[in-house]
Amino acid sequence: MRNVLFTLLLLPLLSLGQRTTISGVVTDGSDVLPGVNILEKGTTNGVTTDFNGNFQISVASGAVLNFSYIGFRNQEVNTTDKTVLSIAMEEDAKALDEVVVQGFTGVVGRARKRTESIQSIPESVTALNSEGIEKNGINNVTNFAKLVPNLKLNSSQAAGINFLTIRGIPQIRNADAPVAFVIDGVTIPDPSLLNQELFDLALIEVVKGPQGALYGKNAIGGAINIYSKEPVNTNKNNLTLGYGNANALLTQFVSSGAIKKDKVFYRLSTQFKNFDGLLTNEYNNEKVDFSREFNVRGQIIARIADNFKASATLQFIDVSGGAAYYSVNPTGNIFVDGAPGGALSPNPEDGNNVINHDEPGKSDINNAFGSLSLEYTPGKVKMQSITSYNYVDRSLSGDLDFIPFDDFTQGETAETKTFNQELRFNNIASEGKINWSAGGFYQDIEKPFFQDGLNRDFDLNQLFYGIAADVINTTKTYALFGFIDYKLTDKLTASAGFRYDNDTFEQEDHLSGDTFERSNNIIQPKASISYQATENVLVYTNYGRGYRTGGFNPAVTDRFNRDYEDELTDNFELGFKSSMWNNRFILNGSAFYTDFSNQQQYIFDLDTFYPGNYNYDKSRIIGFEFDAKIRLSKFLDLLANYGFVDSEITEGGTTGGVDGTATDLNAFNGKKTPFVPQNNFNIGLESSFALTEKLNFDGTINLNSTGKTYWDENNSDAFTTNAYQLLDARASISFDNLKFTIWGNNILDKQYYTEYVPGSLFGGFDDFGWRGRPATYGASISINF
């Protein structure tokens, strides 16, 4: 371990040299330009501006840099006596007027923690920059997931309870997501923030396959990266007002500018949203799916010196909404043949699909977040320190029997307090064959969790009261990581990385008075080979190990033990990336195989009223995905993607241990993993053109399909939802500094479930369904000043 640490600390010193590091930002005079190509003249040394228009490049002293971008004039800049540049590109009127259809400009991302074109990364990556985010109306990960093959995010039960599935790996209730969730370079470990409102963004991307070598524990299925727009040197403000059905109100204000010109910049982003709801509780004729959210984020960037930058962010989120509005017996089959589940699959359009309960449900989330990033670039190496603290307070209350019977209710409160500290070193791009990054990471998480599992609220003074859980979970993590790319030839590149995690878990159980503790030492390796077969075709293969932590249950029952095991995966992938027809046709694809050990599953044991998690010994996942973009004309793009996954339990094993008994899970061998859509696809059209010299139109329409999903381990037809499709559309007209937008989601008003809970799964008297949101639509007006 000492040798590893010594090597990591020595790498930055070995890379110091006589070259000069040039950094800066590129704009079109007002907005930043991502994807601008920057080349050191007379060499092959080049970089691309990131999603915020920033760049950093190591060049020879006095070098000349060439800046090029489709639709803009090339610029050459002499860097003598300069280390920081601010470049304003000028539009090329001749190029803009040409009838020749231009290809797609490359989207840049940070899937491997450095700025790269998506088409050059040997990983399955889907990304949208600020323009794509705005065009598609992306305001949360759920909306973004519709555009990504083999990715699905649903929410149910209450605000902050999310279920993300990626490449056949599901997220279970009250457990970690199967992805690393990263905002502005900071890992957010609390899954209740996965579906927070997103606005004022520069980039959103998902990279699939195990990413533990770069992102640490729980990145077993991939990583989701979100980057906010950075403060700018020019004073700019934006005000957006919107209104939609169900009294959907939107107020958004963004302000950015210089506190001290060229030195200190700020950005303030605020948003308030209200939604009165569309789903009705038949018992009291009130809406149950209401929500209100306030969000404020402040950022400051200070260029303390040419090679030293400090960034600070503070954010506060306050969310309240409905909770526990499941529809009972949603297919109505119990009244058809007198048995739970009946003979029909749960199609919400065939059953009664009625919400009818006596206890109003409510949920709240409060989040406070702060981070400080320090960047120092002494020559060819960038050193970065990221310190952050994140606090989440979540609560819910509501019915538990979900019928108008004065009986069972539920309550839950949870907190998460997270401190992160990361130190990272990486080289600045140059003509060399090696790119590398290395560093260390520390994380401290404390999670108090209280769950009221049963509360009989008879008038006789609460005859019975039960608590399912009252615990404090703490996790401490120390990690070392490193990653390197090496160009074996001009066309062949090898990549390798690793992460060593030392995790210590502790649970204080206030019900039993017991304390449980365990620790892990996990190494997550990653390796890939990529071959640039032609200028426009990249072929790659990679291997990665994934690791998602286990935990402790509140008790031992016939269905689960006092603890549940960590998950481990070995993932193998073969993929390609290609562009044709002068970049007017982009086609990327990959196939993957995952060997899965100790896959986790959740159950609520009605016999004991304890919830808990258990493991299947072995599972395997096979799948593939394609992503295509075609520029049909100067004004029309066709976008399409498709993902298929076959996730199967191969060795169930046994679990539970009351009185020496155990539940045999081998009965599920050969069954599909529950909660995993077997496929998904999206087909969309995008159009942008000028109506007049000053009037511009942008429009998108997307048809998204979620495939057949099993909701129980027996794969019963009675507990299977068939594929369903949702149609979304959006159009806007902009004039100078004004933009008017109309939008609609699920505009065909399709009824569907985002979660279906068979009564047989926990010995319940009936089935429960969580209804998806009906058709929503609205309009907004935005002004820049």
mmCIF file with all atom_site columns, C-alpha atoms in Angstrom, residues 360-525:
data_model
loop_
_atom_site.group_PDB
_atom_site.id
_atom_site.type_symbol
_atom_site.label_atom_id
_atom_site.label_alt_id
_atom_site.label_comp_id
_atom_site.label_asym_id
_atom_site.label_entity_id
_atom_site.label_seq_id
_atom_site.pdbx_PDB_ins_code
_atom_site.Cartn_x
_atom_site.Cartn_y
_atom_site.Cartn_z
_atom_site.occupancy
_atom_site.B_iso_or_equiv
_atom_site.pdbx_formal_charge
_atom_site.auth_seq_id
_atom_site.auth_comp_id
_atom_site.auth_asym_id
_atom_site.auth_atom_id
_atom_site.pdbx_PDB_model_num
ATOM 1   C CA . PRO A 1 360 ? -53.925 11.579 3.462   1.00 0.00 ? 360 PRO A CA 1
ATOM 2   C CA . GLY A 1 361 ? -50.329 11.047 2.407   1.00 0.00 ? 361 GLY A CA 1
ATOM 3   C CA . LYS A 1 362 ? -47.536 13.623 2.577   1.00 0.00 ? 362 LYS A CA 1
ATOM 4   C CA . SER A 1 363 ? -43.789 13.595 2.081   1.00 0.00 ? 363 SER A CA 1
ATOM 5   C CA . ASP A 1 364 ? -40.985 16.135 2.460   1.00 0.00 ? 364 ASP A CA 1
ATOM 6   C CA . ILE A 1 365 ? -37.335 16.456 1.479   1.00 0.00 ? 365 ILE A CA 1
ATOM 7   C CA . ASN A 1 366 ? -34.920 19.144 2.645   1.00 0.00 ? 366 ASN A CA 1
ATOM 8   C CA . ASN A 1 367 ? -31.413 19.246 1.228   1.00 0.00 ? 367 ASN A CA 1
ATOM 9   C CA . ALA A 1 368 ? -28.479 21.536 2.017   1.00 0.00 ? 368 ALA A CA 1
ATOM 10  C CA . PHE A 1 369 ? -25.273 21.145 0.025   1.00 0.00 ? 369 PHE A CA 1
ATOM 11  C CA . GLY A 1 370 ? -21.938 22.956 -0.052  1.00 0.00 ? 370 GLY A CA 1
ATOM 12  C CA . SER A 1 371 ? -18.679 22.314 -1.887  1.00 0.00 ? 371 SER A CA 1
ATOM 13  C CA . LEU A 1 372 ? -15.283 23.932 -2.352  1.00 0.00 ? 372 LEU A CA 1
ATOM 14  C CA . SER A 1 373 ? -13.017 23.084 -5.290  1.00 0.00 ? 373 SER A CA 1
ATOM 15  C CA . LEU A 1 374 ? -9.384  24.239 -5.534  1.00 0.00 ? 374 LEU A CA 1
ATOM 16  C CA . GLU A 1 375 ? -7.456  23.786 -8.813  1.00 0.00 ? 375 GLU A CA 1
ATOM 17  C CA . TYR A 1 376 ? -3.733  24.377 -9.140  1.00 0.00 ? 376 TYR A CA 1
ATOM 18  C CA . THR A 1 377 ? -1.857  23.831 -12.419 1.00 0.00 ? 377 THR A CA 1
ATOM 19  C CA . PRO A 1 378 ? 1.936   23.995 -12.019 1.00 0.00 ? 378 PRO A CA 1
ATOM 20  C CA . GLY A 1 379 ? 2.955   23.204 -15.587 1.00 0.00 ? 379 GLY A CA 1
ATOM 21  C CA . LYS A 1 380 ? 1.712   19.979 -17.127 1.00 0.00 ? 380 LYS A CA 1
ATOM 22  C CA . VAL A 1 381 ? -0.230  18.703 -14.123 1.00 0.00 ? 381 VAL A CA 1
ATOM 23  C CA . LYS A 1 382 ? -3.553  19.812 -12.661 1.00 0.00 ? 382 LYS A CA 1
ATOM 24  C CA . MET A 1 383 ? -4.043  19.241 -8.952  1.00 0.00 ? 383 MET A CA 1
ATOM 25  C CA . GLN A 1 384 ? -7.576  19.425 -7.616  1.00 0.00 ? 384 GLN A CA 1
ATOM 26  C CA . SER A 1 385 ? -9.080  19.269 -4.147  1.00 0.00 ? 385 SER A CA 1
ATOM 27  C CA . ILE A 1 386 ? -12.865 18.874 -3.781  1.00 0.00 ? 386 ILE A CA 1
ATOM 28  C CA . THR A 1 387 ? -14.429 19.193 -0.324  1.00 0.00 ? 387 THR A CA 1
ATOM 29  C CA . SER A 1 388 ? -18.181 18.851 0.186   1.00 0.00 ? 388 SER A CA 1
ATOM 30  C CA . TYR A 1 389 ? -20.890 18.409 2.784   1.00 0.00 ? 389 TYR A CA 1
ATOM 31  C CA . ASN A 1 390 ? -24.393 17.195 1.968   1.00 0.00 ? 390 ASN A CA 1
ATOM 32  C CA . TYR A 1 391 ? -27.395 17.007 4.324   1.00 0.00 ? 391 TYR A CA 1
ATOM 33  C CA . VAL A 1 392 ? -30.743 15.383 3.459   1.00 0.00 ? 392 VAL A CA 1
ATOM 34  C CA . ASP A 1 393 ? -33.821 15.151 5.682   1.00 0.00 ? 393 ASP A CA 1
ATOM 35  C CA . ARG A 1 394 ? -36.679 13.024 4.293   1.00 0.00 ? 394 ARG A CA 1
ATOM 36  C CA . SER A 1 395 ? -40.046 12.061 5.799   1.00 0.00 ? 395 SER A CA 1
ATOM 37  C CA . LEU A 1 396 ? -43.331 10.474 4.725   1.00 0.00 ? 396 LEU A CA 1
ATOM 38  C CA . SER A 1 397 ? -46.662 9.598  6.302   1.00 0.00 ? 397 SER A CA 1
ATOM 39  C CA . GLY A 1 398 ? -49.823 8.045  4.894   1.00 0.00 ? 398 GLY A CA 1
ATOM 40  C CA . ASP A 1 399 ? -52.065 5.037  4.609   1.00 0.00 ? 399 ASP A CA 1
ATOM 41  C CA . LEU A 1 400 ? -50.711 1.493  4.746   1.00 0.00 ? 400 LEU A CA 1
ATOM 42  C CA . ASP A 1 401 ? -53.796 -0.541 3.871   1.00 0.00 ? 401 ASP A CA 1
ATOM 43  C CA . PHE A 1 402 ? -54.660 1.875  1.004   1.00 0.00 ? 402 PHE A CA 1
ATOM 44  C CA . ILE A 1 403 ? -58.402 1.438  1.519   1.00 0.00 ? 403 ILE A CA 1
ATOM 45  C CA . PRO A 1 404 ? -61.009 3.506  3.447   1.00 0.00 ? 404 PRO A CA 1
ATOM 46  C CA . PHE A 1 405 ? -60.578 1.411  6.585   1.00 0.00 ? 405 PHE A CA 1
ATOM 47  C CA . ASP A 1 406 ? -59.611 3.150  9.833   1.00 0.00 ? 406 ASP A CA 1
ATOM 48  C CA . ASP A 1 407 ? -56.632 0.952  10.502  1.00 0.00 ? 407 ASP A CA 1
ATOM 49  C CA . PHE A 1 408 ? -53.055 0.751  9.271   1.00 0.00 ? 408 PHE A CA 1
ATOM 50  C CA . THR A 1 409 ? -50.902 3.823  8.628   1.00 0.00 ? 409 THR A CA 1
ATOM 51  C CA . GLN A 1 410 ? -47.200 4.273  7.923   1.00 0.00 ? 410 GLN A CA 1
ATOM 52  C CA . GLY A 1 411 ? -44.519 6.773  8.752   1.00 0.00 ? 411 GLY A CA 1
ATOM 53  C CA . GLU A 1 412 ? -40.855 7.101  7.942   1.00 0.00 ? 412 GLU A CA 1
ATOM 54  C CA . THR A 1 413 ? -38.066 9.587  8.577   1.00 0.00 ? 413 THR A CA 1
ATOM 55  C CA . ALA A 1 414 ? -34.516 9.409  7.284   1.00 0.00 ? 414 ALA A CA 1
ATOM 56  C CA . GLU A 1 415 ? -31.470 11.646 7.324   1.00 0.00 ? 415 GLU A CA 1
ATOM 57  C CA . THR A 1 416 ? -28.179 11.525 5.472   1.00 0.00 ? 416 THR A CA 1
ATOM 58  C CA . LYS A 1 417 ? -25.110 13.509 6.501   1.00 0.00 ? 417 LYS A CA 1
ATOM 59  C CA . THR A 1 418 ? -22.202 13.121 4.079   1.00 0.00 ? 418 THR A CA 1
ATOM 60  C CA . PHE A 1 419 ? -18.705 14.573 4.139   1.00 0.00 ? 419 PHE A CA 1
ATOM 61  C CA . ASN A 1 420 ? -16.508 14.031 1.057   1.00 0.00 ? 420 ASN A CA 1
ATOM 62  C CA . GLN A 1 421 ? -12.865 14.897 0.485   1.00 0.00 ? 421 GLN A CA 1
ATOM 63  C CA . GLU A 1 422 ? -11.123 14.063 -2.789  1.00 0.00 ? 422 GLU A CA 1
ATOM 64  C CA . LEU A 1 423 ? -7.613  14.849 -4.006  1.00 0.00 ? 423 LEU A CA 1
ATOM 65  C CA . ARG A 1 424 ? -7.027  14.329 -7.715  1.00 0.00 ? 424 ARG A CA 1
ATOM 66  C CA . PHE A 1 425 ? -4.036  14.728 -10.029 1.00 0.00 ? 425 PHE A CA 1
ATOM 67  C CA . ASN A 1 426 ? -4.094  14.508 -13.824 1.00 0.00 ? 426 ASN A CA 1
ATOM 68  C CA . ASN A 1 427 ? -1.842  15.509 -16.677 1.00 0.00 ? 427 ASN A CA 1
ATOM 69  C CA . ILE A 1 428 ? -2.734  18.283 -19.105 1.00 0.00 ? 428 ILE A CA 1
ATOM 70  C CA . ALA A 1 429 ? -3.221  17.130 -22.719 1.00 0.00 ? 429 ALA A CA 1
ATOM 71  C CA . SER A 1 430 ? -0.070  17.174 -24.810 1.00 0.00 ? 430 SER A CA 1
ATOM 72  C CA . GLU A 1 431 ? 1.440   15.273 -27.714 1.00 0.00 ? 431 GLU A CA 1
ATOM 73  C CA . GLY A 1 432 ? 2.591   12.499 -25.423 1.00 0.00 ? 432 GLY A CA 1
ATOM 74  C CA . LYS A 1 433 ? 1.239   8.981  -25.586 1.00 0.00 ? 433 LYS A CA 1
ATOM 75  C CA . ILE A 1 434 ? 0.094   8.901  -21.978 1.00 0.00 ? 434 ILE A CA 1
ATOM 76  C CA . ASN A 1 435 ? -2.893  10.437 -20.232 1.00 0.00 ? 435 ASN A CA 1
ATOM 77  C CA . TRP A 1 436 ? -3.376  9.630  -16.572 1.00 0.00 ? 436 TRP A CA 1
ATOM 78  C CA . SER A 1 437 ? -5.205  10.534 -13.383 1.00 0.00 ? 437 SER A CA 1
ATOM 79  C CA . ALA A 1 438 ? -4.702  9.450  -9.776  1.00 0.00 ? 438 ALA A CA 1
ATOM 80  C CA . GLY A 1 439 ? -5.773  10.418 -6.301  1.00 0.00 ? 439 GLY A CA 1
ATOM 81  C CA . GLY A 1 440 ? -7.347  9.623  -2.977  1.00 0.00 ? 440 GLY A CA 1
ATOM 82  C CA . PHE A 1 441 ? -10.834 9.857  -1.503  1.00 0.00 ? 441 PHE A CA 1
ATOM 83  C CA . TYR A 1 442 ? -12.437 9.947  1.947   1.00 0.00 ? 442 TYR A CA 1
ATOM 84  C CA . GLN A 1 443 ? -16.156 9.765  2.728   1.00 0.00 ? 443 GLN A CA 1
ATOM 85  C CA . ASP A 1 444 ? -18.092 9.753  6.005   1.00 0.00 ? 444 ASP A CA 1
ATOM 86  C CA . ILE A 1 445 ? -21.842 8.989  5.889   1.00 0.00 ? 445 ILE A CA 1
ATOM 87  C CA . GLU A 1 446 ? -24.291 8.930  8.799   1.00 0.00 ? 446 GLU A CA 1
ATOM 88  C CA . LYS A 1 447 ? -27.884 7.754  8.168   1.00 0.00 ? 447 LYS A CA 1
ATOM 89  C CA . PRO A 1 448 ? -30.438 7.770  11.002  1.00 0.00 ? 448 PRO A CA 1
ATOM 90  C CA . PHE A 1 449 ? -33.534 5.867  9.845   1.00 0.00 ? 449 PHE A CA 1
ATOM 91  C CA . PHE A 1 450 ? -36.888 5.444  11.619  1.00 0.00 ? 450 PHE A CA 1
ATOM 92  C CA . GLN A 1 451 ? -39.833 3.479  10.205  1.00 0.00 ? 451 GLN A CA 1
ATOM 93  C CA . ASP A 1 452 ? -43.289 3.112  11.733  1.00 0.00 ? 452 ASP A CA 1
ATOM 94  C CA . GLY A 1 453 ? -44.420 -0.176 10.223  1.00 0.00 ? 453 GLY A CA 1
ATOM 95  C CA . LEU A 1 454 ? -47.862 -0.529 11.773  1.00 0.00 ? 454 LEU A CA 1
ATOM 96  C CA . ASN A 1 455 ? -50.188 1.903  13.481  1.00 0.00 ? 455 ASN A CA 1
ATOM 97  C CA . ARG A 1 456 ? -53.763 0.989  14.276  1.00 0.00 ? 456 ARG A CA 1
ATOM 98  C CA . ASP A 1 457 ? -55.574 4.278  14.639  1.00 0.00 ? 457 ASP A CA 1
ATOM 99  C CA . PHE A 1 458 ? -58.825 3.083  16.220  1.00 0.00 ? 458 PHE A CA 1
ATOM 100 C CA . ASP A 1 459 ? -60.533 5.649  18.405  1.00 0.00 ? 459 ASP A CA 1
ATOM 101 C CA . LEU A 1 460 ? -59.604 3.447  21.383  1.00 0.00 ? 460 LEU A CA 1
ATOM 102 C CA . ASN A 1 461 ? -56.402 5.258  22.034  1.00 0.00 ? 461 ASN A CA 1
ATOM 103 C CA . GLN A 1 462 ? -54.203 3.469  19.477  1.00 0.00 ? 462 GLN A CA 1
ATOM 104 C CA . LEU A 1 463 ? -54.730 -0.120 20.570  1.00 0.00 ? 463 LEU A CA 1
ATOM 105 C CA . PHE A 1 464 ? -51.468 -1.211 18.976  1.00 0.00 ? 464 PHE A CA 1
ATOM 106 C CA . TYR A 1 465 ? -48.364 0.581  17.766  1.00 0.00 ? 465 TYR A CA 1
ATOM 107 C CA . GLY A 1 466 ? -45.453 -1.036 15.998  1.00 0.00 ? 466 GLY A CA 1
ATOM 108 C CA . ILE A 1 467 ? -42.006 0.119  14.887  1.00 0.00 ? 467 ILE A CA 1
ATOM 109 C CA . ALA A 1 468 ? -40.294 -1.650 12.010  1.00 0.00 ? 468 ALA A CA 1
ATOM 110 C CA . ALA A 1 469 ? -36.903 0.076  12.263  1.00 0.00 ? 469 ALA A CA 1
ATOM 111 C CA . ASP A 1 470 ? -35.044 2.612  14.384  1.00 0.00 ? 470 ASP A CA 1
ATOM 112 C CA . VAL A 1 471 ? -31.362 2.553  13.461  1.00 0.00 ? 471 VAL A CA 1
ATOM 113 C CA . ILE A 1 472 ? -28.328 4.705  12.741  1.00 0.00 ? 472 ILE A CA 1
ATOM 114 C CA . ASN A 1 473 ? -26.099 3.465  9.900   1.00 0.00 ? 473 ASN A CA 1
ATOM 115 C CA . THR A 1 474 ? -22.618 4.905  9.445   1.00 0.00 ? 474 THR A CA 1
ATOM 116 C CA . THR A 1 475 ? -20.124 4.269  6.667   1.00 0.00 ? 475 THR A CA 1
ATOM 117 C CA . LYS A 1 476 ? -16.495 5.404  6.446   1.00 0.00 ? 476 LYS A CA 1
ATOM 118 C CA . THR A 1 477 ? -14.591 4.986  3.194   1.00 0.00 ? 477 THR A CA 1
ATOM 119 C CA . TYR A 1 478 ? -10.911 5.423  2.340   1.00 0.00 ? 478 TYR A CA 1
ATOM 120 C CA . ALA A 1 479 ? -9.955  4.961  -1.301  1.00 0.00 ? 479 ALA A CA 1
ATOM 121 C CA . LEU A 1 480 ? -7.020  5.194  -3.683  1.00 0.00 ? 480 LEU A CA 1
ATOM 122 C CA . PHE A 1 481 ? -7.507  5.246  -7.439  1.00 0.00 ? 481 PHE A CA 1
ATOM 123 C CA . GLY A 1 482 ? -5.591  5.566  -10.666 1.00 0.00 ? 482 GLY A CA 1
ATOM 124 C CA . PHE A 1 483 ? -6.329  5.488  -14.379 1.00 0.00 ? 483 PHE A CA 1
ATOM 125 C CA . ILE A 1 484 ? -4.091  5.605  -17.438 1.00 0.00 ? 484 ILE A CA 1
ATOM 126 C CA . ASP A 1 485 ? -4.451  5.683  -21.239 1.00 0.00 ? 485 ASP A CA 1
ATOM 127 C CA . TYR A 1 486 ? -1.483  4.609  -23.331 1.00 0.00 ? 486 TYR A CA 1
ATOM 128 C CA . LYS A 1 487 ? -1.303  4.914  -27.114 1.00 0.00 ? 487 LYS A CA 1
ATOM 129 C CA . LEU A 1 488 ? 0.318   1.699  -28.272 1.00 0.00 ? 488 LEU A CA 1
ATOM 130 C CA . THR A 1 489 ? 0.171   2.932  -31.880 1.00 0.00 ? 489 THR A CA 1
ATOM 131 C CA . ASP A 1 490 ? -1.529  5.809  -33.691 1.00 0.00 ? 490 ASP A CA 1
ATOM 132 C CA . LYS A 1 491 ? -4.682  3.699  -33.838 1.00 0.00 ? 491 LYS A CA 1
ATOM 133 C CA . LEU A 1 492 ? -4.483  1.385  -30.840 1.00 0.00 ? 492 LEU A CA 1
ATOM 134 C CA . THR A 1 493 ? -4.975  2.627  -27.271 1.00 0.00 ? 493 THR A CA 1
ATOM 135 C CA . ALA A 1 494 ? -4.930  0.627  -24.047 1.00 0.00 ? 494 ALA A CA 1
ATOM 136 C CA . SER A 1 495 ? -6.551  1.862  -20.845 1.00 0.00 ? 495 SER A CA 1
ATOM 137 C CA . ALA A 1 496 ? -6.328  0.498  -17.336 1.00 0.00 ? 496 ALA A CA 1
ATOM 138 C CA . GLY A 1 497 ? -7.500  1.634  -13.944 1.00 0.00 ? 497 GLY A CA 1
ATOM 139 C CA . PHE A 1 498 ? -8.185  0.488  -10.433 1.00 0.00 ? 498 PHE A CA 1
ATOM 140 C CA . ARG A 1 499 ? -9.753  1.667  -7.214  1.00 0.00 ? 499 ARG A CA 1
ATOM 141 C CA . TYR A 1 500 ? -9.046  0.324  -3.767  1.00 0.00 ? 500 TYR A CA 1
ATOM 142 C CA . ASP A 1 501 ? -11.855 0.907  -1.256  1.00 0.00 ? 501 ASP A CA 1
ATOM 143 C CA . ASN A 1 502 ? -11.679 0.302  2.471   1.00 0.00 ? 502 ASN A CA 1
ATOM 144 C CA . ASP A 1 503 ? -15.264 0.533  3.804   1.00 0.00 ? 503 ASP A CA 1
ATOM 145 C CA . THR A 1 504 ? -16.339 0.224  7.430   1.00 0.00 ? 504 THR A CA 1
ATOM 146 C CA . PHE A 1 505 ? -20.054 -0.182 8.177   1.00 0.00 ? 505 PHE A CA 1
ATOM 147 C CA . GLU A 1 506 ? -21.720 0.157  11.555  1.00 0.00 ? 506 GLU A CA 1
ATOM 148 C CA . GLN A 1 507 ? -25.360 -0.030 12.624  1.00 0.00 ? 507 GLN A CA 1
ATOM 149 C CA . GLU A 1 508 ? -26.776 0.979  15.979  1.00 0.00 ? 508 GLU A CA 1
ATOM 150 C CA . ASP A 1 509 ? -30.161 -0.724 16.426  1.00 0.00 ? 509 ASP A CA 1
ATOM 151 C CA . HIS A 1 510 ? -32.194 1.184  18.990  1.00 0.00 ? 510 HIS A CA 1
ATOM 152 C CA . LEU A 1 511 ? -34.895 -1.494 19.086  1.00 0.00 ? 511 LEU A CA 1
ATOM 153 C CA . SER A 1 512 ? -32.668 -4.417 20.048  1.00 0.00 ? 512 SER A CA 1
ATOM 154 C CA . GLY A 1 513 ? -29.900 -2.374 21.664  1.00 0.00 ? 513 GLY A CA 1
ATOM 155 C CA . ASP A 1 514 ? -27.362 -4.202 19.488  1.00 0.00 ? 514 ASP A CA 1
ATOM 156 C CA . THR A 1 515 ? -24.518 -2.750 17.440  1.00 0.00 ? 515 THR A CA 1
ATOM 157 C CA . PHE A 1 516 ? -23.275 -4.448 14.273  1.00 0.00 ? 516 PHE A CA 1
ATOM 158 C CA . GLU A 1 517 ? -20.038 -3.741 12.423  1.00 0.00 ? 517 GLU A CA 1
ATOM 159 C CA . ARG A 1 518 ? -18.157 -5.090 9.442   1.00 0.00 ? 518 ARG A CA 1
ATOM 160 C CA . SER A 1 519 ? -15.543 -3.889 6.939   1.00 0.00 ? 519 SER A CA 1
ATOM 161 C CA . ASN A 1 520 ? -14.629 -4.477 3.300   1.00 0.00 ? 520 ASN A CA 1
ATOM 162 C CA . ASN A 1 521 ? -11.421 -4.206 1.321   1.00 0.00 ? 521 ASN A CA 1
ATOM 163 C CA . ILE A 1 522 ? -12.410 -4.147 -2.337  1.00 0.00 ? 522 ILE A CA 1
ATOM 164 C CA . ILE A 1 523 ? -10.332 -3.646 -5.483  1.00 0.00 ? 523 ILE A CA 1
ATOM 165 C CA . GLN A 1 524 ? -12.267 -2.626 -8.580  1.00 0.00 ? 524 GLN A CA 1
ATOM 166 C CA . PRO A 1 525 ? -10.154 -3.032 -11.736 1.00 0.00 ? 525 PRO A CA 1
#
